[in-house]
Structure formats: structure tokens, C-alpha cells
Amino acid sequence: VIRPDTLEAARSASGEYRAGGTDLQARRRLGLTGGETIDLGAVADLVGIRSQDEGLRVGSMTRITTLATHEIIVERYPGLALAAGSLATPQIRAVGTVGGNLLQRNRCPYFRHPTFTCHKSGGSSCPARDGDHRHGVIFDLGPCVSPHPSTLAMVLMVYESTVEVTGARRLSIGELVGDGRDGRRDHQLPGGEVLVAVDLPPAWEGESAAYRRAAGRLLAEWPIVEAVCRLEIEGSVIRRARVGVGGVAPVPLRRFGVEQALENMAVDDRSGHARAAELATEGATPLPLTGHKMRLLQNVVLDTVRGALAGDALSELAVGERPLPARPIPG
Ligand SMILES: Cc1cc2nc3c(=O)[nH]c(=O)nc-3n(C[C@H](O)[C@H](O)[C@H](O)COP(=O)(O)OP(=O)(O)OC[C@H]3O[C@@H](n4cnc5c(N)ncnc54)[C@H](O)[C@@H]3O)c2cc1C
């Protein structure tokens, strides 16, 4: 393991970067990657959250738990705090980093299986497309049918954030993850470059937000579908809306149609909210086994919008993390 202490030294080393290691080590154990590890833990200035230009700068090595619990984020970027506090498990969030979450590799079981090859592992086909793709996309944007794995990419896209990468480059989240047409890659960061920080623009005044996910189990699972909604409410009207969805496309998506429909809508127009949420599937082209995600996506988006309107910020996982009530044992 190489332990550089400057960005220059990290860039000149040869190998794969390790942040928290929660994804990298799993792929190494499966034999999907090998070679030298470059631990970013000692590189100066990659950890921490600080205010800048009325926005916020989050170092790439900042832990996900820190993001979820940081006072300014909880208060001013509530959708981000909620999503960060809901993903994976408390243990993963305590170790996993913001940069590692954005740059983690895909979860497709065919990609992670040592005996299959696919676009992402150097092959030229997608075995999931003709095989079991029930967790796959409903927006079929490229050759790979596995959804993008990063919850933070979805929510940071909705917060219109940018990332700074070495080489003095700045990318939007959309540019970082790409448009889904390149089936080989989960992100567009050139090899050898380091993701330095995420920059959040100034917060909205009095934002109301919610994050929701539908998952096979409450903890320790990537979502089947997830959504985040940010609203700016003026009196009894929604003035600004941002809605993002994950689990449904090879990249996280903003749902502009839903946002436009919600803007200038009354906060108590419940059937209007439902009509807006139906637009979440606009343009979707589900695969033979992913049709169930259509209605699910609309419902999760509606639930998220209603959660944001009600100021009811609890995500399903936040509820799931409460101690379960004791159940009598049968017999
Ligand atoms: C059971 C379980 C459930 C999960 N559920 C979710 C979920 O719901 N949503 C979700 O988003 N994630 C989920 N995860 C994934 C988890 O969040 C990621 O594994 C974690 O965020 C990765 O962060 P890390 O710091 O450990 O990354 P690492 O494993 O260290 O790195 C991941 C990749 O990013 C590269 N990298 C890391 N940092 C940098 C950098 N600064 N510059 C350049 N390259 C870098 C590494 O080279 C590596 O290729 C889950 C994981 C588990 C085990």
C-alpha cells in the first residue's frame, strides 16, 4: 500500500485509490481488481466541511456519517443530510467517504461475478440484458442495464453541486457520472485523477426536503428505487422544486417534468401532486423484468413530495433504524 501525503504524490503513484475501502476491498476480495493500493488517508486537506462563497465545500475524504450529521447540512441542505443518513449501514457510513460513494463501482451481480464478463469488466455484452435484470433500469439509456449505485450522486445532482478534481478541473455531477451511454464506466473521472472536493451552491431559504427509498429490506441494501425532493414554499404555493431519482437508470436522473409541474402548484393540491409524480416515468422504456418499477417510481416520488410538503423528513430507513418492538415468540 502506498500512502502519499500530497495530491501530487498521489497522482504520480500507480495503482487504485482507496478512500474508506468499503467498495474497493470488496472488489479486491472477489478478484475483480488487483495491483497496488494508493491510500488517500494521509493526503492533506481532503477531509472536512467548510463554508465558502455562501455555499459549502465538502472534502472528498469526509465520512458519510459526518455529512449526515453536520449542523449546517442538516439545517440548510436537509435532503442531503437525510439521504446520507439513510444509505447503506451505520458501519459503512462511518467508514465510507463522499468521494468513494460517488466513484463506487456498479452492483450488478453479473459484473461482480467472477465467471461472467460484461461491458464493465472488459467484455462486449450485457449478460443481465438477456438474463436476470429484475433490479435493472427502466430508463434504458445505454448498453449496461444496471442502475447507478450512488445515492449521493443523485442527491448532489439535485443540489446542483460541482466537484473539483485534480488538474484544476470542475465538473457538474452530470458530467462526473456521464449520460449512461458508455456501458464500460460508472463515472467519467480519468484514471489517476483524484476527486478533491464537492462544492454545494448557496442554500435556499427555508428549504423543505424529503428522501425516500423502496428497498427489499430496511438496512444494508441498495434501494430498488429512491427519490429526493427539495421544495421552496411561499405562503400556500410551491415556488421552486427539485426532484431526483435513483435505481432506475444507469445514471442518477433529475425529473424536470415533475419539477415543472410542481412549481406554482398549491401546497394542498393533492391530486395535482399525484399528477406531477406520474411524470416521473415520462420517457421510461422498461425492460421485460423491470415493469414493476414504473408504478413504484411514481409512488416513491409522490411519497417524497408529500413528505417534503409535510415537513416530514423521515426516510424509511431512518424509521427502520429505530429499535424494533419486541415480538412474542410463537409457541
Ligand atoms: C450493504 C451495503 C449497502 C449499501 N447501500 C448503499 C446505498 O444505498 N447507497 C449508496 O450510495 N451506497 C451504498 N453502499 C455503498 C457504500 O456507500 C460505498 O461502498 C461507499 O460509499 C464507498 O466509499 P469508500 O470511501 O469506502 O470508497 P472506496 O471503496 O475506498 O472507493 C470506491 C472507489 O472510488 C475510488 N475513489 C475513492 N475516493 C476517491 C477519490 N477521492 N479520488 C479518486 N478516486 C477515488 C476508489 O479508487 C474506488 O475505485 C452500500 C454498501 C454496502 C456494503
CSV table of C-alpha atoms and ligand atoms in Angstrom, one decimal:
chain,number,residue,atom,x,y,z
A,1,VAL,CA,0.0,0.0,0.0
A,2,ILE,CA,1.3,3.4,-1.0
A,3,ARG,CA,0.5,6.3,1.4
A,4,PRO,CA,1.1,9.6,-0.3
A,5,ASP,CA,0.7,12.8,1.7
A,6,THR,CA,0.2,15.2,-1.2
A,7,LEU,CA,-2.1,15.2,-4.2
A,8,GLU,CA,0.9,15.4,-6.5
A,9,ALA,CA,2.4,12.3,-4.9
A,10,ALA,CA,-0.9,10.5,-5.2
A,11,ARG,CA,-1.2,11.4,-8.9
A,12,SER,CA,2.3,10.2,-9.6
A,13,ALA,CA,1.8,6.8,-7.9
A,14,SER,CA,0.5,3.9,-9.9
A,15,GLY,CA,-2.4,1.8,-8.6
A,16,GLU,CA,-6.0,2.2,-7.5
A,17,TYR,CA,-7.0,4.8,-4.9
A,18,ARG,CA,-8.5,3.7,-1.6
A,19,ALA,CA,-10.7,6.1,0.5
A,20,GLY,CA,-12.8,4.2,3.1
A,21,GLY,CA,-12.1,1.0,1.1
A,22,THR,CA,-15.6,-0.4,1.5
A,23,ASP,CA,-16.1,-0.9,-2.2
A,24,LEU,CA,-12.5,-1.3,-3.3
A,25,GLN,CA,-11.7,-4.1,-0.8
A,26,ALA,CA,-14.9,-6.0,-1.7
A,27,ARG,CA,-13.8,-5.9,-5.4
A,28,ARG,CA,-10.3,-7.0,-4.5
A,29,ARG,CA,-11.6,-9.9,-2.5
A,30,LEU,CA,-13.7,-11.0,-5.5
A,31,GLY,CA,-10.6,-10.8,-7.7
A,32,LEU,CA,-12.2,-8.0,-9.8
A,33,THR,CA,-9.3,-5.7,-9.3
A,34,GLY,CA,-5.8,-6.1,-8.1
A,35,GLY,CA,-2.4,-4.3,-8.1
A,36,GLU,CA,-1.2,-1.6,-5.9
A,37,THR,CA,-3.4,0.3,-3.5
A,38,ILE,CA,-2.9,4.1,-3.0
A,39,ASP,CA,-4.4,5.0,0.3
A,40,LEU,CA,-5.7,8.6,0.3
A,41,GLY,CA,-6.0,8.8,4.1
A,42,ALA,CA,-2.8,10.8,4.6
A,43,VAL,CA,-3.3,13.3,1.8
A,44,ALA,CA,-3.6,16.8,3.2
A,45,ASP,CA,-6.8,18.8,3.1
A,46,LEU,CA,-9.2,16.2,1.8
A,47,VAL,CA,-11.3,16.0,5.0
A,48,GLY,CA,-13.7,18.5,6.3
A,49,ILE,CA,-16.7,20.7,5.6
A,50,ARG,CA,-16.3,24.5,5.4
A,51,SER,CA,-18.4,27.4,4.3
A,52,GLN,CA,-17.3,29.2,1.1
A,53,ASP,CA,-19.0,31.8,-1.2
A,54,GLU,CA,-22.2,31.4,0.7
A,55,GLY,CA,-22.1,27.7,-0.2
A,56,LEU,CA,-20.3,24.7,1.3
A,57,ARG,CA,-17.2,22.8,0.4
A,58,VAL,CA,-17.0,19.1,1.4
A,59,GLY,CA,-13.6,17.4,1.2
A,60,SER,CA,-13.8,14.1,-0.7
A,61,MET,CA,-12.4,12.1,2.2
A,62,THR,CA,-15.2,13.4,4.6
A,63,ARG,CA,-17.1,10.4,6.0
A,64,ILE,CA,-20.7,9.9,5.0
A,65,THR,CA,-21.7,10.0,8.7
A,66,THR,CA,-20.2,13.4,9.1
A,67,LEU,CA,-22.2,14.6,6.1
A,68,ALA,CA,-25.4,13.2,7.6
A,69,THR,CA,-24.9,14.9,11.0
A,70,HIS,CA,-23.1,18.1,10.2
A,71,GLU,CA,-25.1,21.0,11.7
A,72,ILE,CA,-25.1,23.3,8.6
A,73,ILE,CA,-26.0,20.4,6.3
A,74,VAL,CA,-28.9,19.2,8.5
A,75,GLU,CA,-30.2,22.8,8.7
A,76,ARG,CA,-29.6,24.1,5.2
A,77,TYR,CA,-29.3,21.1,2.9
A,78,PRO,CA,-31.8,18.7,4.6
A,79,GLY,CA,-32.3,16.4,1.6
A,80,LEU,CA,-28.6,15.7,1.6
A,81,ALA,CA,-28.4,15.0,5.3
A,82,LEU,CA,-31.4,12.7,5.1
A,83,ALA,CA,-30.1,10.7,2.1
A,84,ALA,CA,-26.6,10.4,3.6
A,85,GLY,CA,-28.0,9.2,6.9
A,86,SER,CA,-30.2,6.6,5.2
A,87,LEU,CA,-27.8,4.8,2.8
A,88,ALA,CA,-26.0,1.5,3.5
A,89,THR,CA,-25.5,0.8,7.2
A,90,PRO,CA,-24.2,2.9,10.1
A,91,GLN,CA,-20.9,0.9,9.9
A,92,ILE,CA,-20.4,1.7,6.2
A,93,ARG,CA,-21.4,5.3,6.7
A,94,ALA,CA,-18.8,5.6,9.4
A,95,VAL,CA,-16.0,4.4,7.1
A,96,GLY,CA,-17.2,5.2,3.6
A,97,THR,CA,-16.4,8.7,2.2
A,98,VAL,CA,-18.2,11.2,0.0
A,99,GLY,CA,-15.7,10.6,-2.9
A,100,GLY,CA,-15.8,6.9,-2.6
A,101,ASN,CA,-19.6,6.9,-2.7
A,102,LEU,CA,-19.6,9.0,-5.9
A,103,LEU,CA,-17.0,6.8,-7.5
A,104,GLN,CA,-18.0,3.3,-6.3
A,105,ARG,CA,-18.4,0.6,-8.9
A,106,ASN,CA,-21.7,-0.9,-10.1
A,107,ARG,CA,-23.6,-3.5,-8.0
A,108,CYS,CA,-24.7,-5.7,-11.0
A,109,PRO,CA,-24.4,-9.4,-9.9
A,110,TYR,CA,-23.0,-10.3,-13.3
A,111,PHE,CA,-20.3,-7.6,-13.1
A,112,ARG,CA,-19.4,-8.8,-9.6
A,113,HIS,CA,-19.5,-12.5,-10.6
A,114,PRO,CA,-16.0,-13.9,-11.4
A,115,THR,CA,-17.2,-16.1,-14.3
A,116,PHE,CA,-19.2,-13.5,-16.3
A,117,THR,CA,-17.8,-10.7,-18.4
A,118,CYS,CA,-19.7,-7.6,-19.3
A,119,HIS,CA,-19.2,-4.1,-20.7
A,120,LYS,CA,-17.9,-3.0,-17.3
A,121,SER,CA,-15.4,-5.9,-16.9
A,122,GLY,CA,-13.9,-5.6,-20.4
A,123,GLY,CA,-16.4,-7.7,-22.3
A,124,SER,CA,-18.7,-6.6,-25.2
A,125,SER,CA,-22.1,-7.7,-24.0
A,126,CYS,CA,-24.5,-7.3,-21.1
A,127,PRO,CA,-25.5,-10.7,-19.7
A,128,ALA,CA,-28.1,-9.1,-17.5
A,129,ARG,CA,-30.0,-7.8,-20.5
A,130,ASP,CA,-30.8,-11.3,-21.7
A,131,GLY,CA,-30.7,-12.7,-18.1
A,132,ASP,CA,-32.0,-11.7,-14.7
A,133,HIS,CA,-32.3,-7.9,-14.7
A,134,ARG,CA,-35.2,-7.6,-12.3
A,135,HIS,CA,-33.2,-4.9,-10.4
A,136,GLY,CA,-32.3,-3.2,-13.6
A,137,VAL,CA,-33.2,0.1,-15.2
A,138,ILE,CA,-36.5,1.4,-16.6
A,139,PHE,CA,-34.6,4.2,-18.5
A,140,ASP,CA,-32.6,2.2,-21.0
A,141,LEU,CA,-30.0,4.7,-21.9
A,142,GLY,CA,-27.1,2.6,-22.9
A,143,PRO,CA,-25.7,-1.0,-23.3
A,144,CYS,CA,-25.5,-1.7,-19.5
A,145,VAL,CA,-28.8,-2.2,-17.8
A,146,SER,CA,-27.7,-1.9,-14.1
A,147,PRO,CA,-28.7,1.2,-12.2
A,148,HIS,CA,-26.1,3.7,-11.0
A,149,PRO,CA,-25.2,2.8,-7.4
A,150,SER,CA,-24.6,6.2,-5.8
A,151,THR,CA,-27.3,7.7,-3.6
A,152,LEU,CA,-25.0,10.8,-3.0
A,153,ALA,CA,-24.6,11.3,-6.8
A,154,MET,CA,-28.4,11.5,-7.1
A,155,VAL,CA,-28.9,13.9,-4.2
A,156,LEU,CA,-25.9,16.1,-5.0
A,157,MET,CA,-27.2,16.4,-8.6
A,158,VAL,CA,-30.4,17.8,-7.2
A,159,TYR,CA,-28.4,20.2,-5.1
A,160,GLU,CA,-26.7,21.3,-8.3
A,161,SER,CA,-23.3,20.6,-6.9
A,162,THR,CA,-20.0,20.5,-8.7
A,163,VAL,CA,-16.8,18.5,-7.9
A,164,GLU,CA,-13.3,19.7,-8.1
A,165,VAL,CA,-10.8,17.1,-9.5
A,166,THR,CA,-7.1,17.3,-9.9
A,167,GLY,CA,-5.9,19.0,-13.0
A,168,ALA,CA,-7.8,22.1,-11.7
A,169,ARG,CA,-11.0,20.8,-13.3
A,170,ARG,CA,-14.5,21.3,-12.2
A,171,LEU,CA,-17.3,19.0,-13.2
A,172,SER,CA,-21.1,19.0,-12.6
A,173,ILE,CA,-22.4,15.8,-11.1
A,174,GLY,CA,-23.9,15.0,-14.5
A,175,GLU,CA,-20.5,15.4,-16.2
A,176,LEU,CA,-18.9,13.2,-13.5
A,177,VAL,CA,-21.4,10.3,-13.9
A,178,GLY,CA,-21.9,10.8,-17.7
A,179,ASP,CA,-25.1,10.2,-19.6
A,180,GLY,CA,-25.2,6.4,-19.4
A,181,ARG,CA,-24.2,5.7,-22.9
A,182,ASP,CA,-20.8,4.5,-22.0
A,183,GLY,CA,-21.6,1.0,-20.7
A,184,ARG,CA,-18.0,0.5,-19.6
A,185,ARG,CA,-17.8,3.1,-16.9
A,186,ASP,CA,-19.7,4.2,-13.8
A,187,HIS,CA,-18.1,7.6,-13.8
A,188,GLN,CA,-16.0,9.8,-16.2
A,189,LEU,CA,-13.1,10.7,-13.9
A,190,PRO,CA,-10.0,10.0,-15.9
A,191,GLY,CA,-7.7,7.3,-14.4
A,192,GLY,CA,-5.1,8.7,-12.0
A,193,GLU,CA,-7.1,11.8,-11.1
A,194,VAL,CA,-8.2,12.5,-7.6
A,195,LEU,CA,-11.7,13.8,-6.7
A,196,VAL,CA,-10.7,16.6,-4.3
A,197,ALA,CA,-14.0,18.1,-3.0
A,198,VAL,CA,-17.7,18.6,-3.6
A,199,ASP,CA,-19.0,22.2,-3.7
A,200,LEU,CA,-22.6,23.0,-2.8
A,201,PRO,CA,-24.1,26.3,-4.0
A,202,PRO,CA,-25.8,28.6,-1.6
A,203,ALA,CA,-28.7,27.0,0.2
A,204,TRP,CA,-32.4,28.0,-0.4
A,205,GLU,CA,-34.1,30.0,2.3
A,206,GLY,CA,-36.3,27.7,4.4
A,207,GLU,CA,-36.0,24.6,2.2
A,208,SER,CA,-38.3,21.7,2.9
A,209,ALA,CA,-37.0,18.3,1.7
A,210,ALA,CA,-37.6,14.6,2.0
A,211,TYR,CA,-35.8,11.5,0.9
A,212,ARG,CA,-37.5,8.1,0.4
A,213,ARG,CA,-36.4,4.7,-0.8
A,214,ALA,CA,-38.1,1.4,-1.5
A,215,ALA,CA,-35.8,-1.5,-0.6
A,216,GLY,CA,-36.0,-5.2,-0.2
A,217,ARG,CA,-35.1,-4.8,3.5
A,218,LEU,CA,-34.7,-1.8,5.7
A,219,LEU,CA,-31.0,-1.9,6.3
A,220,ALA,CA,-27.9,-2.9,4.3
A,221,GLU,CA,-29.4,-2.8,0.9
A,222,TRP,CA,-29.2,-0.6,-2.2
A,223,PRO,CA,-32.6,0.7,-3.0
A,224,ILE,CA,-34.9,-0.7,-5.7
A,225,VAL,CA,-36.0,2.9,-6.3
A,226,GLU,CA,-35.0,6.1,-4.4
A,227,ALA,CA,-36.0,9.8,-4.7
A,228,VAL,CA,-35.2,13.1,-3.1
A,229,CYS,CA,-37.4,16.2,-3.3
A,230,ARG,CA,-36.5,19.8,-2.4
A,231,LEU,CA,-39.2,22.4,-2.2
A,232,GLU,CA,-39.2,26.2,-1.6
A,233,ILE,CA,-42.6,27.1,-0.3
A,234,GLU,CA,-44.0,30.7,-0.3
A,235,GLY,CA,-47.3,31.1,1.5
A,236,SER,CA,-49.5,28.3,0.1
A,237,VAL,CA,-47.6,27.8,-3.1
A,238,ILE,CA,-44.6,25.7,-4.2
A,239,ARG,CA,-42.2,28.2,-5.7
A,240,ARG,CA,-39.3,26.0,-6.5
A,241,ALA,CA,-39.0,22.3,-6.8
A,242,ARG,CA,-36.1,19.8,-7.5
A,243,VAL,CA,-36.7,16.1,-7.8
A,244,GLY,CA,-34.1,13.4,-8.4
A,245,VAL,CA,-34.5,9.7,-8.7
A,246,GLY,CA,-32.1,6.7,-8.4
A,247,GLY,CA,-32.2,3.0,-9.0
A,248,VAL,CA,-33.9,3.4,-12.4
A,249,ALA,CA,-31.2,4.4,-14.9
A,250,PRO,CA,-27.5,3.9,-15.5
A,251,VAL,CA,-27.1,7.4,-14.1
A,252,PRO,CA,-29.0,9.3,-11.5
A,253,LEU,CA,-31.7,11.4,-13.0
A,254,ARG,CA,-33.4,14.7,-12.3
A,255,ARG,CA,-37.1,14.6,-13.2
A,256,PHE,CA,-37.6,18.0,-14.8
A,257,GLY,CA,-41.2,17.3,-15.8
A,258,VAL,CA,-42.2,16.6,-12.2
A,259,GLU,CA,-40.3,19.8,-11.0
A,260,GLN,CA,-42.1,22.0,-13.6
A,261,ALA,CA,-45.5,20.5,-12.8
A,262,LEU,CA,-45.0,21.2,-9.1
A,263,GLU,CA,-43.8,24.8,-9.4
A,264,ASN,CA,-46.5,27.3,-8.7
A,265,MET,CA,-48.9,24.5,-7.6
A,266,ALA,CA,-50.8,25.0,-4.3
A,267,VAL,CA,-49.4,23.1,-1.4
A,268,ASP,CA,-52.8,21.5,-0.7
A,269,ASP,CA,-53.5,20.4,-4.3
A,270,ARG,CA,-53.2,16.7,-3.5
A,271,SER,CA,-54.4,15.4,-6.9
A,272,GLY,CA,-52.1,17.9,-8.6
A,273,HIS,CA,-49.1,16.4,-6.7
A,274,ALA,CA,-50.2,12.9,-7.8
A,275,ARG,CA,-50.4,14.0,-11.4
A,276,ALA,CA,-46.9,15.6,-11.1
A,277,ALA,CA,-45.5,12.4,-9.6
A,278,GLU,CA,-46.8,10.4,-12.5
A,279,LEU,CA,-44.5,12.4,-14.8
A,280,ALA,CA,-41.5,10.7,-13.0
A,281,THR,CA,-41.8,7.8,-15.5
A,282,GLU,CA,-42.0,10.1,-18.6
A,283,GLY,CA,-39.7,8.7,-21.3
A,284,ALA,CA,-39.1,5.4,-19.5
A,285,THR,CA,-38.6,2.2,-21.6
A,286,PRO,CA,-38.8,-0.6,-19.1
A,287,LEU,CA,-37.1,-4.0,-19.7
A,288,PRO,CA,-39.1,-7.2,-19.7
A,289,LEU,CA,-38.4,-7.7,-16.0
A,290,THR,CA,-38.5,-4.1,-14.7
A,291,GLY,CA,-42.0,-3.1,-15.4
A,292,HIS,CA,-42.8,-3.2,-11.6
A,293,LYS,CA,-40.5,-0.2,-11.1
A,294,MET,CA,-42.8,2.1,-13.1
A,295,ARG,CA,-45.6,2.4,-10.6
A,296,LEU,CA,-43.1,2.0,-7.8
A,297,LEU,CA,-41.2,5.1,-9.0
A,298,GLN,CA,-44.3,7.2,-9.3
A,299,ASN,CA,-45.4,6.2,-5.8
A,300,VAL,CA,-42.0,6.8,-4.2
A,301,VAL,CA,-41.8,10.2,-5.9
A,302,LEU,CA,-45.3,11.1,-4.7
A,303,ASP,CA,-44.4,9.9,-1.2
A,304,THR,CA,-41.3,12.0,-1.3
A,305,VAL,CA,-43.1,15.1,-2.5
A,306,ARG,CA,-45.7,14.7,0.2
A,307,GLY,CA,-43.0,14.1,2.8
A,308,ALA,CA,-41.3,17.4,1.8
A,309,LEU,CA,-44.7,19.3,1.9
A,310,ALA,CA,-45.5,17.9,5.3
A,311,GLY,CA,-42.0,18.7,6.6
A,312,ASP,CA,-42.0,15.0,7.4
A,313,ALA,CA,-38.4,14.4,6.8
A,314,LEU,CA,-38.1,10.8,8.0
A,315,SER,CA,-36.9,8.4,5.4
A,316,GLU,CA,-38.0,4.7,5.6
A,317,LEU,CA,-34.5,3.8,6.8
A,318,ALA,CA,-34.4,6.4,9.5
A,319,VAL,CA,-37.6,4.7,10.7
A,320,GLY,CA,-36.0,1.3,10.3
A,321,GLU,CA,-33.1,2.2,12.5
A,322,ARG,CA,-35.3,2.7,15.5
A,323,PRO,CA,-35.3,-0.3,17.7
A,324,LEU,CA,-37.9,-2.8,16.6
A,325,PRO,CA,-40.6,-3.5,19.1
A,326,ALA,CA,-40.3,-6.9,20.8
A,327,ARG,CA,-42.5,-9.6,19.2
A,328,PRO,CA,-43.9,-12.5,21.1
A,329,ILE,CA,-42.2,-15.8,20.0
A,330,PRO,CA,-44.9,-18.2,18.7
A,331,GLY,CA,-45.4,-21.4,20.6
B,1,LIG,C1,-24.6,-3.5,2.5
B,1,LIG,C2,-24.3,-2.2,1.7
B,1,LIG,C3,-25.3,-1.3,1.4
B,1,LIG,C4,-25.1,-0.2,0.6
B,1,LIG,N1,-26.1,0.7,0.3
B,1,LIG,C5,-25.8,1.8,-0.4
B,1,LIG,C6,-26.8,2.7,-0.8
B,1,LIG,O1,-28.0,2.5,-0.5
B,1,LIG,N2,-26.5,3.8,-1.5
B,1,LIG,C7,-25.2,4.1,-1.8
B,1,LIG,O2,-24.9,5.1,-2.4
B,1,LIG,N3,-24.2,3.3,-1.5
B,1,LIG,C8,-24.5,2.1,-0.8
B,1,LIG,N4,-23.5,1.3,-0.4
B,1,LIG,C9,-22.1,1.6,-0.9
B,1,LIG,C10,-21.3,2.4,0.0
B,1,LIG,O3,-21.9,3.6,0.3
B,1,LIG,C11,-19.9,2.6,-0.6
B,1,LIG,O4,-19.2,1.3,-0.6
B,1,LIG,C12,-19.1,3.6,0.0
B,1,LIG,O5,-19.7,4.9,-0.1
B,1,LIG,C13,-17.7,3.7,-0.8
B,1,LIG,O6,-16.9,4.7,-0.1
B,1,LIG,P1,-15.4,4.3,0.3
B,1,LIG,O7,-14.8,5.6,0.8
B,1,LIG,O8,-15.3,3.1,1.1
B,1,LIG,O9,-14.9,4.0,-1.2
B,1,LIG,P2,-13.6,3.1,-1.6
B,1,LIG,O10,-14.0,1.7,-1.6
B,1,LIG,O11,-12.4,3.5,-0.9
B,1,LIG,O12,-13.5,3.6,-3.2
B,1,LIG,C14,-14.5,3.4,-4.1
B,1,LIG,C15,-13.9,3.7,-5.5
B,1,LIG,O13,-13.7,5.1,-5.6
B,1,LIG,C16,-12.3,5.4,-5.9
B,1,LIG,N5,-12.0,6.6,-5.1
B,1,LIG,C17,-12.4,6.8,-3.8
B,1,LIG,N6,-12.1,8.1,-3.4
B,1,LIG,C18,-11.5,8.7,-4.5
B,1,LIG,C19,-11.0,10.0,-4.7
B,1,LIG,N7,-11.1,10.9,-3.8
B,1,LIG,N8,-10.5,10.3,-5.9
B,1,LIG,C20,-10.4,9.3,-6.9
B,1,LIG,N9,-10.9,8.1,-6.7
B,1,LIG,C21,-11.5,7.7,-5.5
B,1,LIG,C22,-11.6,4.2,-5.5
B,1,LIG,O14,-10.4,4.0,-6.2
B,1,LIG,C23,-12.6,3.1,-5.8
B,1,LIG,O15,-12.5,2.7,-7.1
B,1,LIG,C24,-23.7,0.1,0.3
B,1,LIG,C25,-22.7,-0.7,0.7
B,1,LIG,C26,-23.0,-1.9,1.4
B,1,LIG,C27,-21.8,-2.8,1.8
